[in-house]
């Protein structure tokens, strides 16, 4: 029900480009559906520039880069079990991520058998 409401708000904004902002707060979700108890709509002070329209192929290519990356930098990676940075690394390694995994941690040289970088700016590429 919440996803449907988000979709409807998206359609509203797409149909009326003069809408600059929509705020639904709170949204109450129950087994019977979702309802916005309060809605604020702010109109733009000037008409926005026409939005570029993307082709299906362009959208899919962008989504693939996001959902199927060739490499991942794990900022805050850790070799210490129990730390979130270790869990993220373990999930990537144990989950069979096929791309390159670049751990980033200024205090480590190696995390789970991979060269660790002091800064994200040190990661190649």
Short mmCIF file of N, CA and C in Angstrom, two decimals:
data_model
loop_
_atom_site.label_atom_id
_atom_site.label_comp_id
_atom_site.label_asym_id
_atom_site.label_seq_id
_atom_site.Cartn_x
_atom_site.Cartn_y
_atom_site.Cartn_z
N UNK A 1 0.82 -1.20 0.00
CA UNK A 1 0.00 0.00 0.00
C UNK A 1 0.87 1.26 0.00
N UNK A 2 1.95 1.23 0.76
CA UNK A 2 2.86 2.38 0.79
C UNK A 2 3.54 2.55 -0.57
N UNK A 3 3.96 1.45 -1.17
CA UNK A 3 4.59 1.52 -2.49
C UNK A 3 3.61 2.09 -3.52
N UNK A 4 2.34 1.69 -3.43
CA UNK A 4 1.33 2.22 -4.35
C UNK A 4 1.16 3.73 -4.15
N UNK A 5 1.19 4.16 -2.90
CA UNK A 5 1.07 5.59 -2.61
C UNK A 5 2.26 6.37 -3.16
N UNK A 6 3.44 5.83 -3.03
CA UNK A 6 4.64 6.47 -3.58
C UNK A 6 4.51 6.57 -5.10
N UNK A 7 4.04 5.51 -5.72
CA UNK A 7 3.83 5.53 -7.16
C UNK A 7 2.84 6.60 -7.59
N UNK A 8 1.77 6.76 -6.84
CA UNK A 8 0.76 7.78 -7.18
C UNK A 8 1.32 9.19 -7.01
N UNK A 9 2.11 9.41 -5.97
CA UNK A 9 2.72 10.73 -5.79
C UNK A 9 3.70 11.00 -6.94
N UNK A 10 4.44 9.98 -7.36
CA UNK A 10 5.37 10.13 -8.49
C UNK A 10 4.61 10.52 -9.75
N UNK A 11 3.48 9.87 -9.99
CA UNK A 11 2.66 10.21 -11.16
C UNK A 11 2.15 11.65 -11.07
N UNK A 12 1.72 12.07 -9.89
CA UNK A 12 1.25 13.43 -9.68
C UNK A 12 2.32 14.45 -10.04
N UNK A 13 3.53 14.22 -9.53
CA UNK A 13 4.63 15.15 -9.79
C UNK A 13 5.02 15.13 -11.26
N UNK A 14 4.97 13.97 -11.90
CA UNK A 14 5.28 13.88 -13.32
C UNK A 14 4.24 14.61 -14.16
N UNK A 15 2.97 14.54 -13.75
CA UNK A 15 1.89 15.19 -14.49
C UNK A 15 1.87 16.71 -14.30
N UNK A 16 2.38 17.18 -13.17
CA UNK A 16 2.36 18.61 -12.86
C UNK A 16 3.78 19.08 -12.52
N UNK A 17 4.58 19.44 -13.53
CA UNK A 17 5.98 19.83 -13.29
C UNK A 17 6.13 21.08 -12.44
N UNK A 18 5.06 21.84 -12.25
CA UNK A 18 5.15 23.03 -11.39
C UNK A 18 5.23 22.67 -9.91
N UNK A 19 5.01 21.39 -9.57
CA UNK A 19 5.16 20.94 -8.19
C UNK A 19 6.65 20.77 -7.91
N UNK A 20 7.14 21.53 -6.92
CA UNK A 20 8.56 21.45 -6.55
C UNK A 20 8.79 20.43 -5.45
N UNK A 21 7.81 20.24 -4.58
CA UNK A 21 8.01 19.36 -3.43
C UNK A 21 6.67 18.86 -2.93
N UNK A 22 6.65 17.60 -2.49
CA UNK A 22 5.46 17.01 -1.88
C UNK A 22 5.92 16.35 -0.58
N UNK A 23 5.22 16.65 0.50
CA UNK A 23 5.56 16.08 1.81
C UNK A 23 4.31 15.41 2.37
N UNK A 24 4.38 14.11 2.59
CA UNK A 24 3.29 13.36 3.21
C UNK A 24 3.79 12.93 4.58
N UNK A 25 3.18 13.47 5.64
CA UNK A 25 3.69 13.18 6.97
C UNK A 25 2.59 13.40 8.00
N UNK A 26 2.18 12.38 8.70
CA UNK A 26 2.62 10.98 8.59
C UNK A 26 1.80 10.21 7.56
N UNK A 27 2.36 9.09 7.14
CA UNK A 27 1.63 8.12 6.34
C UNK A 27 1.32 6.96 7.27
N UNK A 28 0.04 6.64 7.36
CA UNK A 28 -0.40 5.58 8.27
C UNK A 28 -0.73 4.35 7.44
N UNK A 29 -0.02 3.27 7.70
CA UNK A 29 -0.24 2.03 6.96
C UNK A 29 -0.91 1.02 7.88
N UNK A 30 -1.99 0.43 7.38
CA UNK A 30 -2.72 -0.60 8.11
C UNK A 30 -2.97 -1.76 7.14
N UNK A 31 -3.47 -2.87 7.64
CA UNK A 31 -3.78 -3.97 6.71
C UNK A 31 -4.78 -3.56 5.62
N UNK A 32 -5.57 -2.52 5.88
CA UNK A 32 -6.54 -2.07 4.90
C UNK A 32 -6.01 -1.10 3.87
N UNK A 33 -4.77 -0.64 4.03
CA UNK A 33 -4.20 0.30 3.08
C UNK A 33 -3.36 1.36 3.77
N UNK A 34 -2.98 2.37 3.00
CA UNK A 34 -2.15 3.45 3.54
C UNK A 34 -2.85 4.78 3.26
N UNK A 35 -2.76 5.69 4.22
CA UNK A 35 -3.37 7.00 4.07
C UNK A 35 -2.40 8.05 4.62
N UNK A 36 -2.32 9.18 3.91
CA UNK A 36 -1.50 10.30 4.38
C UNK A 36 -2.39 11.18 5.24
N UNK A 37 -1.99 11.40 6.48
CA UNK A 37 -2.79 12.22 7.38
C UNK A 37 -2.63 13.71 7.10
N UNK A 38 -1.47 14.09 6.59
CA UNK A 38 -1.20 15.49 6.29
C UNK A 38 -0.35 15.56 5.03
N UNK A 39 -0.71 16.46 4.13
CA UNK A 39 0.02 16.59 2.87
C UNK A 39 0.36 18.05 2.64
N UNK A 40 1.62 18.31 2.26
CA UNK A 40 2.05 19.67 1.92
C UNK A 40 2.60 19.62 0.51
N UNK A 41 2.11 20.52 -0.35
CA UNK A 41 2.57 20.63 -1.72
C UNK A 41 3.15 22.03 -1.90
N UNK A 42 4.39 22.09 -2.36
CA UNK A 42 5.05 23.38 -2.61
C UNK A 42 5.23 23.52 -4.11
N UNK A 43 4.73 24.65 -4.62
CA UNK A 43 4.86 24.91 -6.05
C UNK A 43 6.16 25.65 -6.33
N UNK A 44 6.72 25.42 -7.50
CA UNK A 44 7.95 26.09 -7.91
C UNK A 44 7.66 27.56 -8.17
N UNK A 45 8.65 28.41 -7.91
CA UNK A 45 8.49 29.84 -8.16
C UNK A 45 8.65 30.15 -9.64
N UNK A 46 9.30 29.27 -10.38
CA UNK A 46 9.41 29.41 -11.83
C UNK A 46 9.31 28.01 -12.42
N UNK A 47 8.91 27.94 -13.65
CA UNK A 47 8.75 26.64 -14.29
C UNK A 47 10.12 25.96 -14.42
N UNK A 48 10.17 24.71 -14.00
CA UNK A 48 11.45 23.99 -14.12
C UNK A 48 11.80 23.72 -15.58
N UNK A 49 13.09 23.53 -15.81
CA UNK A 49 13.54 23.15 -17.15
C UNK A 49 12.94 21.78 -17.49
N UNK A 50 12.71 21.57 -18.77
CA UNK A 50 12.16 20.29 -19.18
C UNK A 50 13.15 19.19 -18.84
N UNK A 51 12.62 18.13 -18.23
CA UNK A 51 13.47 17.02 -17.83
C UNK A 51 13.86 16.18 -19.04
N UNK A 52 15.10 15.75 -19.01
CA UNK A 52 15.57 14.87 -20.08
C UNK A 52 14.85 13.53 -19.96
N UNK A 53 14.45 12.99 -21.07
CA UNK A 53 13.80 11.69 -21.10
C UNK A 53 14.86 10.64 -21.44
N UNK A 54 14.94 9.61 -20.63
CA UNK A 54 15.92 8.55 -20.84
C UNK A 54 15.25 7.37 -21.54
N UNK A 55 16.01 6.71 -22.39
CA UNK A 55 15.50 5.52 -23.07
C UNK A 55 15.51 4.35 -22.09
N UNK A 56 14.77 3.34 -22.41
CA UNK A 56 14.75 2.12 -21.59
C UNK A 56 16.15 1.54 -21.47
N UNK A 57 16.90 1.56 -22.56
CA UNK A 57 18.26 1.01 -22.57
C UNK A 57 19.17 1.81 -21.63
N UNK A 58 19.03 3.14 -21.63
CA UNK A 58 19.85 3.98 -20.74
C UNK A 58 19.52 3.71 -19.28
N UNK A 59 18.23 3.56 -18.99
CA UNK A 59 17.81 3.28 -17.61
C UNK A 59 18.34 1.92 -17.16
N UNK A 60 18.21 0.92 -18.02
CA UNK A 60 18.69 -0.42 -17.66
C UNK A 60 20.20 -0.45 -17.49
N UNK A 61 20.94 0.28 -18.33
CA UNK A 61 22.40 0.34 -18.19
C UNK A 61 22.78 0.97 -16.86
N UNK A 62 22.09 2.03 -16.47
CA UNK A 62 22.37 2.68 -15.19
C UNK A 62 22.06 1.74 -14.02
N UNK A 63 20.93 1.04 -14.12
CA UNK A 63 20.54 0.12 -13.05
C UNK A 63 21.54 -1.03 -12.94
N UNK A 64 22.04 -1.52 -14.08
CA UNK A 64 23.04 -2.60 -14.04
C UNK A 64 24.30 -2.15 -13.32
N UNK A 65 24.75 -0.91 -13.60
CA UNK A 65 25.95 -0.40 -12.92
C UNK A 65 25.74 -0.36 -11.41
N UNK A 66 24.53 -0.04 -10.99
CA UNK A 66 24.22 0.04 -9.57
C UNK A 66 24.03 -1.35 -8.95
N UNK A 67 23.28 -2.21 -9.65
CA UNK A 67 22.91 -3.50 -9.08
C UNK A 67 23.90 -4.62 -9.37
N UNK A 68 24.76 -4.43 -10.40
CA UNK A 68 25.74 -5.45 -10.76
C UNK A 68 27.10 -4.78 -10.98
N UNK A 69 27.65 -4.19 -9.91
CA UNK A 69 28.92 -3.47 -10.09
C UNK A 69 30.08 -4.43 -10.40
N UNK A 70 31.08 -3.88 -11.09
CA UNK A 70 32.29 -4.67 -11.39
C UNK A 70 33.24 -4.67 -10.20
N UNK A 71 33.11 -3.66 -9.34
CA UNK A 71 33.97 -3.59 -8.16
C UNK A 71 33.23 -2.83 -7.05
N UNK A 72 33.68 -3.08 -5.82
CA UNK A 72 33.07 -2.46 -4.64
C UNK A 72 34.18 -2.03 -3.70
N UNK A 73 34.09 -0.81 -3.18
CA UNK A 73 34.98 -0.35 -2.12
C UNK A 73 34.19 -0.42 -0.82
N UNK A 74 34.72 -1.12 0.16
CA UNK A 74 34.05 -1.24 1.45
C UNK A 74 34.74 -0.29 2.42
N UNK A 75 34.16 0.87 2.60
CA UNK A 75 34.74 1.88 3.48
C UNK A 75 34.41 1.50 4.91
N UNK A 76 35.44 1.39 5.72
CA UNK A 76 35.28 0.94 7.10
C UNK A 76 35.37 -0.57 7.22
N UNK A 77 35.96 -1.22 6.22
CA UNK A 77 36.14 -2.67 6.26
C UNK A 77 36.95 -3.04 7.50
N UNK A 78 36.69 -4.23 8.03
CA UNK A 78 37.38 -4.65 9.23
C UNK A 78 37.69 -6.14 9.17
N UNK A 79 38.82 -6.52 9.78
CA UNK A 79 39.19 -7.93 9.90
C UNK A 79 38.65 -8.52 11.19
N UNK A 80 38.06 -7.68 12.02
CA UNK A 80 37.61 -8.11 13.34
C UNK A 80 36.17 -8.63 13.29
N UNK A 81 35.99 -9.94 13.57
CA UNK A 81 34.63 -10.50 13.58
C UNK A 81 33.73 -9.73 14.55
N UNK A 82 32.48 -9.58 14.15
CA UNK A 82 31.52 -8.87 14.98
C UNK A 82 31.34 -7.41 14.58
N UNK A 83 32.30 -6.87 13.85
CA UNK A 83 32.19 -5.48 13.39
C UNK A 83 31.39 -5.46 12.08
N UNK A 84 30.65 -4.39 11.87
CA UNK A 84 29.83 -4.27 10.66
C UNK A 84 30.70 -4.34 9.41
N UNK A 85 31.85 -3.68 9.44
CA UNK A 85 32.75 -3.70 8.29
C UNK A 85 33.25 -5.10 7.96
N UNK A 86 33.34 -5.96 8.96
CA UNK A 86 33.72 -7.35 8.73
C UNK A 86 32.55 -8.12 8.15
N UNK A 87 31.35 -7.87 8.64
CA UNK A 87 30.16 -8.55 8.12
C UNK A 87 29.94 -8.22 6.65
N UNK A 88 30.13 -6.95 6.28
CA UNK A 88 29.97 -6.56 4.88
C UNK A 88 30.99 -7.29 4.01
N UNK A 89 32.24 -7.31 4.46
CA UNK A 89 33.28 -8.01 3.71
C UNK A 89 32.95 -9.50 3.58
N UNK A 90 32.57 -10.12 4.68
CA UNK A 90 32.25 -11.55 4.68
C UNK A 90 31.09 -11.85 3.73
N UNK A 91 30.06 -11.00 3.75
CA UNK A 91 28.91 -11.22 2.88
C UNK A 91 29.32 -11.14 1.41
N UNK A 92 30.19 -10.19 1.08
CA UNK A 92 30.65 -10.08 -0.31
C UNK A 92 31.49 -11.29 -0.71
N UNK A 93 32.45 -11.67 0.16
CA UNK A 93 33.36 -12.77 -0.14
C UNK A 93 32.60 -14.11 -0.13
N UNK A 94 31.88 -14.37 0.95
CA UNK A 94 31.18 -15.65 1.07
C UNK A 94 29.99 -15.75 0.12
N UNK A 95 29.43 -14.61 -0.25
CA UNK A 95 28.29 -14.60 -1.16
C UNK A 95 28.69 -14.76 -2.62
N UNK A 96 29.99 -14.79 -2.87
CA UNK A 96 30.46 -15.05 -4.23
C UNK A 96 30.46 -13.84 -5.14
N UNK A 97 30.59 -12.62 -4.57
CA UNK A 97 30.66 -11.44 -5.43
C UNK A 97 31.80 -11.62 -6.42
N UNK A 98 31.49 -11.53 -7.70
CA UNK A 98 32.47 -11.84 -8.75
C UNK A 98 33.42 -10.69 -9.06
N UNK A 99 33.07 -9.49 -8.64
CA UNK A 99 33.91 -8.34 -8.96
C UNK A 99 35.04 -8.15 -7.97
N UNK A 100 35.76 -7.06 -8.16
CA UNK A 100 36.86 -6.73 -7.26
C UNK A 100 36.31 -6.14 -5.96
N UNK A 101 36.92 -6.52 -4.85
CA UNK A 101 36.52 -6.00 -3.54
C UNK A 101 37.71 -5.25 -2.98
N UNK A 102 37.52 -3.97 -2.67
CA UNK A 102 38.59 -3.12 -2.18
C UNK A 102 38.27 -2.67 -0.76
N UNK A 103 38.84 -3.33 0.27
CA UNK A 103 38.61 -2.87 1.63
C UNK A 103 39.34 -1.54 1.89
N UNK A 104 38.68 -0.64 2.57
CA UNK A 104 39.27 0.65 2.91
C UNK A 104 39.27 0.79 4.43
N UNK A 105 40.48 0.88 5.00
CA UNK A 105 40.63 1.05 6.44
C UNK A 105 42.03 1.62 6.67
N UNK A 106 42.13 2.81 7.27
CA UNK A 106 43.44 3.43 7.46
C UNK A 106 44.37 2.69 8.41
N UNK A 107 43.85 1.72 9.17
CA UNK A 107 44.67 1.01 10.16
C UNK A 107 45.04 -0.40 9.74
N UNK A 108 44.66 -0.80 8.52
CA UNK A 108 44.92 -2.18 8.09
C UNK A 108 45.64 -2.21 6.75
N UNK A 109 46.45 -3.27 6.58
CA UNK A 109 47.13 -3.50 5.31
C UNK A 109 46.46 -4.62 4.52
N UNK A 110 45.78 -5.53 5.24
CA UNK A 110 45.18 -6.69 4.63
C UNK A 110 43.91 -7.04 5.39
N UNK A 111 42.82 -7.24 4.67
CA UNK A 111 41.56 -7.66 5.31
C UNK A 111 41.00 -8.82 4.50
N UNK A 112 40.84 -9.94 5.16
CA UNK A 112 40.32 -11.17 4.55
C UNK A 112 41.07 -11.53 3.27
N UNK A 113 42.39 -11.38 3.32
CA UNK A 113 43.23 -11.77 2.20
C UNK A 113 43.26 -10.77 1.05
N UNK A 114 42.72 -9.60 1.27
CA UNK A 114 42.73 -8.57 0.23
C UNK A 114 43.50 -7.36 0.71
N UNK A 115 44.26 -6.75 -0.20
CA UNK A 115 45.00 -5.53 0.13
C UNK A 115 44.02 -4.47 0.60
N UNK A 116 44.29 -3.89 1.76
CA UNK A 116 43.45 -2.81 2.29
C UNK A 116 44.08 -1.48 1.94
N UNK A 117 43.25 -0.50 1.65
CA UNK A 117 43.70 0.85 1.29
C UNK A 117 43.42 1.79 2.43
N UNK A 118 44.34 2.74 2.62
CA UNK A 118 44.22 3.70 3.71
C UNK A 118 43.07 4.68 3.48
N UNK A 119 42.81 4.99 2.20
CA UNK A 119 41.78 5.96 1.85
C UNK A 119 41.10 5.50 0.56
N UNK A 120 39.87 5.92 0.37
CA UNK A 120 39.16 5.57 -0.86
C UNK A 120 39.87 6.17 -2.08
N UNK A 121 40.61 7.27 -1.88
CA UNK A 121 41.34 7.86 -3.00
C UNK A 121 42.53 7.01 -3.41
N UNK A 122 42.94 6.05 -2.58
CA UNK A 122 44.05 5.16 -2.90
C UNK A 122 43.59 3.93 -3.71
N UNK A 123 42.30 3.69 -3.79
CA UNK A 123 41.79 2.53 -4.51
C UNK A 123 42.01 2.74 -6.02
N UNK A 124 42.61 1.77 -6.67
CA UNK A 124 42.85 1.95 -8.11
C UNK A 124 41.53 2.05 -8.89
N UNK A 125 41.54 2.91 -9.88
CA UNK A 125 40.38 3.06 -10.74
C UNK A 125 39.33 3.93 -10.13
#
